Short mmCIF file of C-alpha atoms in Angstrom, two decimals:
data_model
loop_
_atom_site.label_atom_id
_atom_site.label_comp_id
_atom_site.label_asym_id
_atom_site.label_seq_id
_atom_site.Cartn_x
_atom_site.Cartn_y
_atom_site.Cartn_z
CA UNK A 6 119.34 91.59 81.83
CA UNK A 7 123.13 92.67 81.17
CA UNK A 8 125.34 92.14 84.69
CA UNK A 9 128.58 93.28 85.71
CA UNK A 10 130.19 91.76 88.22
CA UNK A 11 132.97 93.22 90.72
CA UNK A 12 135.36 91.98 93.52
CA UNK A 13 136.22 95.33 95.61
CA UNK A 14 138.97 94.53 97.96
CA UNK A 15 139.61 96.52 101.36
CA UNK A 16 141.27 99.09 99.93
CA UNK A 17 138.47 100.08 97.69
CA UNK A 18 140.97 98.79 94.35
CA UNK A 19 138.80 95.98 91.98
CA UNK A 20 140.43 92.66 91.86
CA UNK A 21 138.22 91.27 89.47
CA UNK A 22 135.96 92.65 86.68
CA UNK A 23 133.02 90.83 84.62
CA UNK A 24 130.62 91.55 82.38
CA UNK A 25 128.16 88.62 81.29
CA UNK A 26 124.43 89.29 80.24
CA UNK A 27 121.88 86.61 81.32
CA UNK A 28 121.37 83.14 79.69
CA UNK A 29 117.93 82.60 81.52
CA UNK A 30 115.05 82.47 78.75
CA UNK A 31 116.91 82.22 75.51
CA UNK A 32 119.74 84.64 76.77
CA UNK A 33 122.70 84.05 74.92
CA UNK A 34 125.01 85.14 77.76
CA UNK A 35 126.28 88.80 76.29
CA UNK A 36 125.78 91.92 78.07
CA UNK A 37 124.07 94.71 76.55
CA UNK A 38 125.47 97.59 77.81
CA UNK A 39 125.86 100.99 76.08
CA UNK A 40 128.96 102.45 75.81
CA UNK A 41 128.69 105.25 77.88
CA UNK A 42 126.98 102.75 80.39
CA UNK A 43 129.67 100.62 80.40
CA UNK A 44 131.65 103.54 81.42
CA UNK A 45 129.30 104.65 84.38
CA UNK A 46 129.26 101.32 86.01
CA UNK A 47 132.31 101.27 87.61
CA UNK A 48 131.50 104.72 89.12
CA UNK A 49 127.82 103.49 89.84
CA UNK A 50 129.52 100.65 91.76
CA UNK A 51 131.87 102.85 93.77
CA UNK A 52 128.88 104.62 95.07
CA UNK A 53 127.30 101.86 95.89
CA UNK A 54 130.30 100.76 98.28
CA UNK A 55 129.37 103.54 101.25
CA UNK A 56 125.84 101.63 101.68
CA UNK A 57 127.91 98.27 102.13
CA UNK A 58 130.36 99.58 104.66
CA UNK A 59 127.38 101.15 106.79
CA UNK A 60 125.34 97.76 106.61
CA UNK A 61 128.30 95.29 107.17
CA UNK A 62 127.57 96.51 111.59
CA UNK A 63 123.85 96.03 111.29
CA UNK A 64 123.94 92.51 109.84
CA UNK A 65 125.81 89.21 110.33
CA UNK A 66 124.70 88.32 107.14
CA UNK A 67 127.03 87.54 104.02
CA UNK A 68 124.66 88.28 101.08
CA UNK A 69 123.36 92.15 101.78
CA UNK A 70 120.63 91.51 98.72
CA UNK A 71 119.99 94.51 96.73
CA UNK A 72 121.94 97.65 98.58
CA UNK A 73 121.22 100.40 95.67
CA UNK A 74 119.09 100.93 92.28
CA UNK A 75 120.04 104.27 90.63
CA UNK A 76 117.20 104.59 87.84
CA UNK A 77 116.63 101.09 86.49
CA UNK A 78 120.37 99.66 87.34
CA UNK A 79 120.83 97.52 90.23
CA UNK A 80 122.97 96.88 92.93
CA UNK A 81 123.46 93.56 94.60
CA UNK A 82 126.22 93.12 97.07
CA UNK A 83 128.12 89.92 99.41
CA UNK A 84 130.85 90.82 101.67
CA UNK A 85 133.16 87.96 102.76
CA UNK A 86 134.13 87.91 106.40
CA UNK A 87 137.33 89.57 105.22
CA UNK A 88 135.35 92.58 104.31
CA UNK A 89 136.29 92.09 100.63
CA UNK A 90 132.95 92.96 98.84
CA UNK A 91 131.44 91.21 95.19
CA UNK A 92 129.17 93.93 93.70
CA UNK A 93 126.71 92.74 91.12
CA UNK A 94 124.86 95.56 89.15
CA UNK A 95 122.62 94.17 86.91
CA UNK A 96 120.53 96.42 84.75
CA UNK A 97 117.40 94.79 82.76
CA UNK A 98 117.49 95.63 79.16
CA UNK A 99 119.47 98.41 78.09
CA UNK A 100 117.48 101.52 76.50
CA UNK A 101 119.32 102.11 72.93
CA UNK A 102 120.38 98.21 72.04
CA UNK A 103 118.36 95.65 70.91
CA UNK A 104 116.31 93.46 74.18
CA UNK A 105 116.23 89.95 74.80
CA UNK A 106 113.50 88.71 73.38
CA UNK A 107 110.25 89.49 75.70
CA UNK A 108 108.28 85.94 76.53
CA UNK A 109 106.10 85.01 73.89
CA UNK A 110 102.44 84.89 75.91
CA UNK A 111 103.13 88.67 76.93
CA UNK A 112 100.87 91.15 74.76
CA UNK A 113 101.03 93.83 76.86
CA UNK A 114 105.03 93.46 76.88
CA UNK A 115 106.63 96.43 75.39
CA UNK A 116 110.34 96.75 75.48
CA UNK A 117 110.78 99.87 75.91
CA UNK A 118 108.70 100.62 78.44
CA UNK A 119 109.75 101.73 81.76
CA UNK A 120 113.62 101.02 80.14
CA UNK A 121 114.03 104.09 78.71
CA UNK A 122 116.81 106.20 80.25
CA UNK A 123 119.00 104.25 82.46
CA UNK A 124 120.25 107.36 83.84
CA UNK A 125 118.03 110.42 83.49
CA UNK A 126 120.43 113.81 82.63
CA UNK A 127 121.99 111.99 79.86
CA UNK A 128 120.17 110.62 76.96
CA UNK A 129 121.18 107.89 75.32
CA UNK A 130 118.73 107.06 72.83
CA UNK A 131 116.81 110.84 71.38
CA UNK A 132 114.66 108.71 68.49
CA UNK A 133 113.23 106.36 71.66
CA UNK A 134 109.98 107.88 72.99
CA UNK A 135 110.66 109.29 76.36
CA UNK A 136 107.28 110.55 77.15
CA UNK A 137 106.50 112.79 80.29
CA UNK A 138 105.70 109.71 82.33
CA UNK A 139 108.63 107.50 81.84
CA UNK A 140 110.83 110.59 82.61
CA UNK A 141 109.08 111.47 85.95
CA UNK A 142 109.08 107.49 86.68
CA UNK A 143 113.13 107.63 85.82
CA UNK A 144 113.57 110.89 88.44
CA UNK A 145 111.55 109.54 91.16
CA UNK A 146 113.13 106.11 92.46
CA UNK A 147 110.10 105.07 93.98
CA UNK A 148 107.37 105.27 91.50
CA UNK A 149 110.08 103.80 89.38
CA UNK A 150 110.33 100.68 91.54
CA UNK A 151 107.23 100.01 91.91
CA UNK A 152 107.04 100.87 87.61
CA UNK A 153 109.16 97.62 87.27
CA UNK A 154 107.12 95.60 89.05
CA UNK A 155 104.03 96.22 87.66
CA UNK A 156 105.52 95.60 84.54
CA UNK A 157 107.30 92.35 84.74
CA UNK A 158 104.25 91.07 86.40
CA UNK A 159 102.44 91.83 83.17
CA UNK A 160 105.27 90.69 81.06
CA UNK A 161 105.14 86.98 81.98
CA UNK A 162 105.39 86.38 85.61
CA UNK A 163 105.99 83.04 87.30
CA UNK A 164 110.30 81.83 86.44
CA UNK A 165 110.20 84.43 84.00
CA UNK A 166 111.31 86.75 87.06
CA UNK A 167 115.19 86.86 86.77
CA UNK A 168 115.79 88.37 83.29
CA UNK A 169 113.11 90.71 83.92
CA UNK A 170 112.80 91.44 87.26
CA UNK A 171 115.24 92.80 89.27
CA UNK A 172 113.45 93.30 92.36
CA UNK A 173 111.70 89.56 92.77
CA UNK A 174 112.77 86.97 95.25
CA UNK A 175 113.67 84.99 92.44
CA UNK A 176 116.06 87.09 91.44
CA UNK A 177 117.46 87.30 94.51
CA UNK A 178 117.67 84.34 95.25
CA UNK A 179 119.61 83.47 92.19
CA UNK A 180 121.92 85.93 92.60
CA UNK A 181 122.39 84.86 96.41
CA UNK A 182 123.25 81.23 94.78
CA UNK A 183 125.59 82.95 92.17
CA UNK A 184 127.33 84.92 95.25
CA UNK A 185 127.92 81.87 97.22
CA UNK A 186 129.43 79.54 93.92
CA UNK A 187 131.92 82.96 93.51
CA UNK A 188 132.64 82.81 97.15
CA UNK A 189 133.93 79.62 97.20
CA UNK A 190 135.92 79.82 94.18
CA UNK A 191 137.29 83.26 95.58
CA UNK A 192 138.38 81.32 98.56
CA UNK A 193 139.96 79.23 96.86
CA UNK A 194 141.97 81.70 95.11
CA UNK A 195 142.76 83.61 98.24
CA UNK A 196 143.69 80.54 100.10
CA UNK A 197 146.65 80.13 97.58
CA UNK A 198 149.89 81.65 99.67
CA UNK A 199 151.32 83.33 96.21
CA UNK A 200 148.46 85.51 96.03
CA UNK A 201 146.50 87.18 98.79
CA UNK A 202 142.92 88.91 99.23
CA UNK A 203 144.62 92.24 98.32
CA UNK A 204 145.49 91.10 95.09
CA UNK A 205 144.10 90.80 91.63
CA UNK A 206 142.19 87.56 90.87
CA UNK A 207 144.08 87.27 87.11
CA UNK A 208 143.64 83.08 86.52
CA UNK A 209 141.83 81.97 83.88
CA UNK A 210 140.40 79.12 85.46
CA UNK A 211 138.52 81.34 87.97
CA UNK A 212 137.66 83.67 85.08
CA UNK A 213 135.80 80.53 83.94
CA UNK A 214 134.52 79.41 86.73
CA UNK A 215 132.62 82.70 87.52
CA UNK A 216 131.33 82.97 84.13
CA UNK A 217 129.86 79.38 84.62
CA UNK A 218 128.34 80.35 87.93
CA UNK A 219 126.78 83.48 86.28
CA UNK A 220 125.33 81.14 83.38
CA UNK A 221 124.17 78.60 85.63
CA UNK A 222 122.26 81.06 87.92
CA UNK A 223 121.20 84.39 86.02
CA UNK B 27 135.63 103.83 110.95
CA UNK B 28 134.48 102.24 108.34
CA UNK B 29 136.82 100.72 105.66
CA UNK B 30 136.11 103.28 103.06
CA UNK B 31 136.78 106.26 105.18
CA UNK B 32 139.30 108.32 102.79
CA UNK B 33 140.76 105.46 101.54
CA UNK B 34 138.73 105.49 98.06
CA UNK B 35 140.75 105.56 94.89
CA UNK B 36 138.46 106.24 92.10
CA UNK B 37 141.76 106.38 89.40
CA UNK B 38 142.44 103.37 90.39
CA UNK B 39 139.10 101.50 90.15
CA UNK B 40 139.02 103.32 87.02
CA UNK B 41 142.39 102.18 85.58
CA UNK B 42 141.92 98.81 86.42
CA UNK B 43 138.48 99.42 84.66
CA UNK B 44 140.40 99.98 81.59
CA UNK B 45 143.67 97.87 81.50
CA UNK B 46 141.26 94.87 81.92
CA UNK B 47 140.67 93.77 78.36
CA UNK B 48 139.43 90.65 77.71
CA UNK B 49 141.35 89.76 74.87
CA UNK B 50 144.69 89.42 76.95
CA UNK B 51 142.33 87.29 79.40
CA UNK B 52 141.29 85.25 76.68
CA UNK B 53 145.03 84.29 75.58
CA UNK B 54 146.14 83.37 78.95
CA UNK B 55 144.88 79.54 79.11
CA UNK B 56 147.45 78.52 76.43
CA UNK B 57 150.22 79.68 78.87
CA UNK B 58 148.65 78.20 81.70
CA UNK B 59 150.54 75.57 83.38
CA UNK B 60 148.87 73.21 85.17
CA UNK B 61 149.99 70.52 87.80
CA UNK B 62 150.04 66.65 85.79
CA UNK B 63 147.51 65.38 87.10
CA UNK B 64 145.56 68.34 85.75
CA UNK B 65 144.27 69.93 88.78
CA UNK B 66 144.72 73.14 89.75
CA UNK B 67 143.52 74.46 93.27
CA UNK B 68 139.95 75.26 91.98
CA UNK B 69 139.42 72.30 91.56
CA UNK B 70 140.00 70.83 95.00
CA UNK B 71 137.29 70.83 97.53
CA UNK B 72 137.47 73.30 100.43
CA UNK B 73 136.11 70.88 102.71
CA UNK B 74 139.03 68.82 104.36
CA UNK B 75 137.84 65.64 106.49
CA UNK B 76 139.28 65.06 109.80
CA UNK B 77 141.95 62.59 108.78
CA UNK B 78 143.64 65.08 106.83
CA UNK B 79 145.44 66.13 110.36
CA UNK B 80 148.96 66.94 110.13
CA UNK B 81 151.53 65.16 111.99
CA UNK B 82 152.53 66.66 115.31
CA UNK B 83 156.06 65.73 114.43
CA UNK B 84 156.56 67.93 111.32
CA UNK B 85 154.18 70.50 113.25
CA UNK B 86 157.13 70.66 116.28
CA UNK B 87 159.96 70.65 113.52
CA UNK B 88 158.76 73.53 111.78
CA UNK B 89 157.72 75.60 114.44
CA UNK B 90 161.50 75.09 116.06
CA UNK B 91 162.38 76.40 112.77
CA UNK B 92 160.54 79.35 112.62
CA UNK B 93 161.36 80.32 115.82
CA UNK B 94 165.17 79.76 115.37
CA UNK B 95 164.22 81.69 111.88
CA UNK B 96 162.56 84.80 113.94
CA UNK B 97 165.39 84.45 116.65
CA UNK B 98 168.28 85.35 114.51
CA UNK B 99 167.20 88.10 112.38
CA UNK B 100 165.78 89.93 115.63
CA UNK B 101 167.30 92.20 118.73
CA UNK B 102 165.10 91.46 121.50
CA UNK B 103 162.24 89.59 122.74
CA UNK B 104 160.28 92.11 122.37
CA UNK B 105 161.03 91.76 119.10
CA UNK B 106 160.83 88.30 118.93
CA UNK B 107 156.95 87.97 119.48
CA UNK B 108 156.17 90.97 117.62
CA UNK B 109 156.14 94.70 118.53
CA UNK B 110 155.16 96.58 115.17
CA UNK B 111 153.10 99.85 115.83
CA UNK B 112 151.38 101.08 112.30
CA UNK B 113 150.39 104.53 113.21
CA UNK B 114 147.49 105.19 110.47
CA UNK B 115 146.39 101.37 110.56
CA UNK B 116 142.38 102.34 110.82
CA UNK B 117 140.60 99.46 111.05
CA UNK B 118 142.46 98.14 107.75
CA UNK B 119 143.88 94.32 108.48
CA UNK B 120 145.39 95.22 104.08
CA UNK B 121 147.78 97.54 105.88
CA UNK B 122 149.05 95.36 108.39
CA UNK B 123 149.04 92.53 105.70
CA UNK B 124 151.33 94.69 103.94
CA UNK B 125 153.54 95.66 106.80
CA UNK B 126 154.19 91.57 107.67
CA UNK B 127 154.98 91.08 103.39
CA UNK B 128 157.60 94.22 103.94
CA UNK B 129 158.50 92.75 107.10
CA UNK B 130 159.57 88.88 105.35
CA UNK B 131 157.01 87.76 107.78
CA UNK B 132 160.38 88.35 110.46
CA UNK B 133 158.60 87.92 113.59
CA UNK B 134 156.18 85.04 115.22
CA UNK B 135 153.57 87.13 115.60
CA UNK B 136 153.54 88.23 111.28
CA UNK B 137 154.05 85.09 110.78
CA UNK B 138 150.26 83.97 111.68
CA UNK B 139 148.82 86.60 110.65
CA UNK B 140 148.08 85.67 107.73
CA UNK B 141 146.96 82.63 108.75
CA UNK B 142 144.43 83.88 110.96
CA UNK B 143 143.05 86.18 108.25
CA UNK B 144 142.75 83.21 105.65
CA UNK B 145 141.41 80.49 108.54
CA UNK B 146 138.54 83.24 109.21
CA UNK B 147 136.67 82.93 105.67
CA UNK B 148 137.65 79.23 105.62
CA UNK B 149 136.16 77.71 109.12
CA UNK B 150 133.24 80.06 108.13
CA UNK B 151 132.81 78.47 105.09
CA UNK B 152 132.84 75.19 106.17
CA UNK B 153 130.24 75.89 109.05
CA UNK B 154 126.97 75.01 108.46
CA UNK B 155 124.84 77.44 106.69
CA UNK B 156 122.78 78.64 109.93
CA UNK B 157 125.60 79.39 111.90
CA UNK B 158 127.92 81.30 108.58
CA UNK B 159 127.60 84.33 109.67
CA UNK B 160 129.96 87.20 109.52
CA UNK B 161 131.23 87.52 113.79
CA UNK B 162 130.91 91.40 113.52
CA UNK B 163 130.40 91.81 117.15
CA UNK B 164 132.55 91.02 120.19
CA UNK B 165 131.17 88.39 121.67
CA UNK B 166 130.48 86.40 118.45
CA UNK B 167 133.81 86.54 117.46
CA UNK B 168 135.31 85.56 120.66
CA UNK B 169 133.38 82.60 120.52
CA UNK B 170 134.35 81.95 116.98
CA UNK B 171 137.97 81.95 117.95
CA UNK B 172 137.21 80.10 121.85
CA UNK B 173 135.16 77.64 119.51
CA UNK B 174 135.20 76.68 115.57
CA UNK B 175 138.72 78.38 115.15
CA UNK B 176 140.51 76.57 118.56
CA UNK B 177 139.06 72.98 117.45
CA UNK B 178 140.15 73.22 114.13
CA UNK B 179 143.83 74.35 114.86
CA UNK B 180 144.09 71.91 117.68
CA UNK B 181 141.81 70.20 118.36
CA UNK B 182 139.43 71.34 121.37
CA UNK B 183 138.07 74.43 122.25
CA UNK B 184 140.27 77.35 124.41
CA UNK B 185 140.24 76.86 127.77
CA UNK B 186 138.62 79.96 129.01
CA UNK B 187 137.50 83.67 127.64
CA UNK B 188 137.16 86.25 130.28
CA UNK B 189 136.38 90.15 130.21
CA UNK B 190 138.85 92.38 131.75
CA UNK B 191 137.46 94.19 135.01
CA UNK B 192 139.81 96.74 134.93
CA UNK B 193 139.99 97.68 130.92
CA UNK B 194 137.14 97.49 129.22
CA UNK B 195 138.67 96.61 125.36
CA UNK B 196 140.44 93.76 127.19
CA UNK B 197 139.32 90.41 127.11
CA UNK B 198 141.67 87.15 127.40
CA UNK B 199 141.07 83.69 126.12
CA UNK B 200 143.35 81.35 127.71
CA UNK B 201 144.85 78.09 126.82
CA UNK B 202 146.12 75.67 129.72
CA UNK B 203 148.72 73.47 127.58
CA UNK B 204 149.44 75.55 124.53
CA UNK B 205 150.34 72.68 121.48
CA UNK B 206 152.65 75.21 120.08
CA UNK B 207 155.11 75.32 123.35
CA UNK B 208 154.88 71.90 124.04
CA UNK B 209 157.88 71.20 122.35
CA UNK B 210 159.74 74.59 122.84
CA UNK B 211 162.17 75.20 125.70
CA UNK B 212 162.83 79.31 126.40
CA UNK B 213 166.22 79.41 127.86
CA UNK B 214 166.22 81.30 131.78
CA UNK B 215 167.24 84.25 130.35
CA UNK B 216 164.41 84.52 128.18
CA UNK B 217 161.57 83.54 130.13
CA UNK B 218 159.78 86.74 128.81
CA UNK B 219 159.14 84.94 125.89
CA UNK B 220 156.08 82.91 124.79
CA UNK B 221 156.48 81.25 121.14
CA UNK B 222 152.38 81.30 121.51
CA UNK B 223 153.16 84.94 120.14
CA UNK B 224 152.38 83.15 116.72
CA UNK B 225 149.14 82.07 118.11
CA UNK B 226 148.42 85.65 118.81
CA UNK B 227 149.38 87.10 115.65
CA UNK B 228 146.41 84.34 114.31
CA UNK B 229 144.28 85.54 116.49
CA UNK B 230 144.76 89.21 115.72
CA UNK B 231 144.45 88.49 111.90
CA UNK B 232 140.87 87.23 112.69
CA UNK B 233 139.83 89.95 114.76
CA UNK B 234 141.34 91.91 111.97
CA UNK B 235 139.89 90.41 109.41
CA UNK B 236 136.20 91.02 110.77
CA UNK B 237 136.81 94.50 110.97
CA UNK B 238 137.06 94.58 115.32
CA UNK B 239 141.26 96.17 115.01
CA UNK B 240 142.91 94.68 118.07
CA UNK B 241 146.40 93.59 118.74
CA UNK B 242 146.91 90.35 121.02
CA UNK B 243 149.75 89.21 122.78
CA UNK B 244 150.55 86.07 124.40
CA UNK B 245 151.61 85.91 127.93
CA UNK B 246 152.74 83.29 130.35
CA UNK B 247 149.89 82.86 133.44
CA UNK B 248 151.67 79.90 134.62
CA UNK B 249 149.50 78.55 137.67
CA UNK B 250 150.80 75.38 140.06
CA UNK B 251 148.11 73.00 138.19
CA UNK B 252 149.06 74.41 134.71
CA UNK B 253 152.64 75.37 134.54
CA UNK B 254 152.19 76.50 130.78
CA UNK B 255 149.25 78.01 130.70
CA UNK B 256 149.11 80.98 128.29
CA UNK B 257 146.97 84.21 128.48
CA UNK B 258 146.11 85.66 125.32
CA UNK B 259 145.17 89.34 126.07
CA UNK B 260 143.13 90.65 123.31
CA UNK B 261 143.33 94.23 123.54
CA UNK B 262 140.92 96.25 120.85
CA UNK B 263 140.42 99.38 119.29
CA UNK B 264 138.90 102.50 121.17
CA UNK B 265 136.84 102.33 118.17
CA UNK B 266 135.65 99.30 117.82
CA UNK B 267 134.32 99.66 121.67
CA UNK B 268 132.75 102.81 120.68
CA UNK B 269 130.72 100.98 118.02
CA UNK B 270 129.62 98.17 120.19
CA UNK B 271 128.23 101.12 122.23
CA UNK B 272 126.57 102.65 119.69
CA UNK B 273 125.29 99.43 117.78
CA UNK B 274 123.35 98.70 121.64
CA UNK B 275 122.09 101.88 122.06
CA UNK B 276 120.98 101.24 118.39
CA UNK B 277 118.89 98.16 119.51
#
């Protein structure tokens, strides 16, 4: 699973950026996007932000879980109490670069299964085989959903859920733990009177501390 | 209504998108300066205990000082306490933010703010986990400020909230003996004034802050039994009473 990870502030601007790839099952911690992913995320994102501002009056919650999927990428939101919002997308193994590693008991595994067009309209990968199926799967969100499921379940199942799966209570979970760690270290930052929640987030040190909460949890 | 309402800036998500290369992040920690004993603020804990009170003493001092600071750079009392009107402020606490940085933080009322809007994710934080949620209602956030935010800046809890019968957007949380005017003496000629202004400008940045735009004032409701008894009148948005509406009708 390849994760980006985004602090919106109130006026819509980033403040902080992060791309990390999961280090859960012999990750190594490097995010697999495609270029032309890489480029769509912050747009994907930005869409993503309208669902947050509608759900921010209908909960009291911090941690929103997963507010969007477009095709197989996923969208995992927290809003502070200041309305400043972390976004999470996480997408589980980009189609056209090489997967993590699939669990070894899993037969039925195949990697490029229900992963094969992120975003359907633009191909990334032509040589990959994108039958009929796994097209219709990619247009139709939720035959697609429940297409991930299915196959995660098949793929390993039990704590092999958050590199996989990006739908399972594990995963959530783990990303609700990740959310919090960020939180506190955000509040830290914001608490400082030279900078500000409007701001960008620029120190190292919480730079590092974010990537450590992303290796600890995802 | 909502924070996003023509307010998006795509270029700018887009250019910061960009700009952002890791390499320059990368560099940074060999210019990074750190304090000598090696800490820098992430790595102090959030969670203060109670003997980390501040002295009343230095409280008084500075608070003399910031008033004599707002006092001579303003006209009026008006002034004084705060009378900023941000025509296109939305529900956006970032523009008012903005408008107290412009401002030097001039009058009592900027000047906590700020405060208010950094207290709000703090005392949240440092609730237990049941009860840290986000007050996106009235009523929740009244008693977030009558409750967790009162005890923490002084001490106890507010004296009193009560809903307006005449205005509906008005409610007022009172405080009997205000810790902020206890040592402050208003001249005759200003008895207008209430330095708790600075109180109220904390109190709007948390109603700010959770999205429920109001402006607050502080008022003197003197009775016999109280002599300084202060009224803050909490005065929000049409719109924010026109969501309340519609978030019950939801239900």
């Amino acid at each position: 699973m390849s994760y980006y990870f985004c602090i919106v502030n109130t006026r819509d601007q980033p403040t902080f950026e992060l791309e990390f790839g999961t280090s859960k099952q012999g990750g190594d911690g490097i995010a697999r996007f495609s270029p032309e992913a890489r480029e769509l995320n912050p747009f994907l994102m930005h869409a993503s932000l309208d669902y947050v501002d509608d759900l921010q009056w209908y909960t009291n919650q911090m941690y929103l879980k997963r507010i969007d999927h477009i095709s197989h990428t996923h969208i995992s939101a927290y809003l502070t109490p200041t309305s400043t919002r972390f976004l999470l997308l996480h997408l589980p193994h980009p189609p056209n670069t090489a997967p993590v590693p699939p669990p070894q008991s899993s037969t039925s595994y195949s990697p490029y299964g229900p992963y094969t067009n992120a975003f359907p309209g633009t191909t990334f990968n032509p040589s990959s085989s994108l039958s009929a199926s796994a097209s219709s799967t990619a247009t139709t969100t939720s035959s697609s959903n429940t297409r991930i499921l299915s196959s995660s379940s098949s793929a390993g199942g039990g704590s092999g859920g958050i590199p996989n799966n990006p739908t399972s209570p594990q995963t959530e979970e783990a990303i609700r733990l990740f959310f919090t760690e960020v939180n506190e270290v955000w509040l830290k930052s914001v608490m400082s009177p030279f900078g500000g929640p409007l701001e960008k987030v620029g120190s190292p040190v919480f730079r590092a501390r974010v990537v450590a909460a992303g290796r600890k949890y995802l | 209504m909502t924070s996003a309402q023509g307010l998006k800036s795509l270029p700018q998500a887009n250019m910061a998108a960009s700009s952002h290369q890791p390499s320059a992040v990368q560099r940074a920690p060999q210019q990074l300066r750190t304090p000598s004993n090696r800490k820098t603020i992430y790595d102090r804990n959030l969670n203060r205990t109670r003997t980390a009170e501040l002295s009343r003493a230095s409280f008084a001092y500075l608070f003399g000082e910031m008033v004599s600071y707002a006092q001579k750079r303003v006209t009026g009392i008006q002034d004084l306490e705060r009378k900023y009107h941000i025509p296109d402020a939305h529900n956006e606490w970032s523009r008012v933010w903005a408008y107290c940085i412009a401002n030097h933080f001039l009058r009592l009322n900027e000047q906590g703010y700020p405060l208010g809007l950094r207290l709000l994710p703090l005392l949240l934080y440092r609730e237990p986990p049941r009860t840290s949620v986000r007050p996106n209602r009235i009523l929740p956030l009244l008693q977030f400020i009558h409750g967790p935010f009162w005890r923490h800046l002084f001490g106890r809890t507010a004296d009193a909230i009560e809903h307006s019968s005449t205005a509906n957007n008005e409610y007022m949380i009172s405080d009997n003996e205000p810790l902020v005017n206890q040592y402050i003496s208003v001249p005759k000629e200003m008895n207008q004034l209430n330095c708790a202004a600075y109180v109220a400008g904390m109190i709007e940045g948390v109603c700010d802050g959770c999205g429920l735009k109001a402006a607050v004032s502080a008022h003197n409701g003197g009775t016999e039994m109280w002599p300084g008894k202060t009224v803050f009148l909490i005065r929000f948005d049409e719109g924010v009473i026109e969501r309340e509406g519609l978030l019950d009708a939801k239900k």
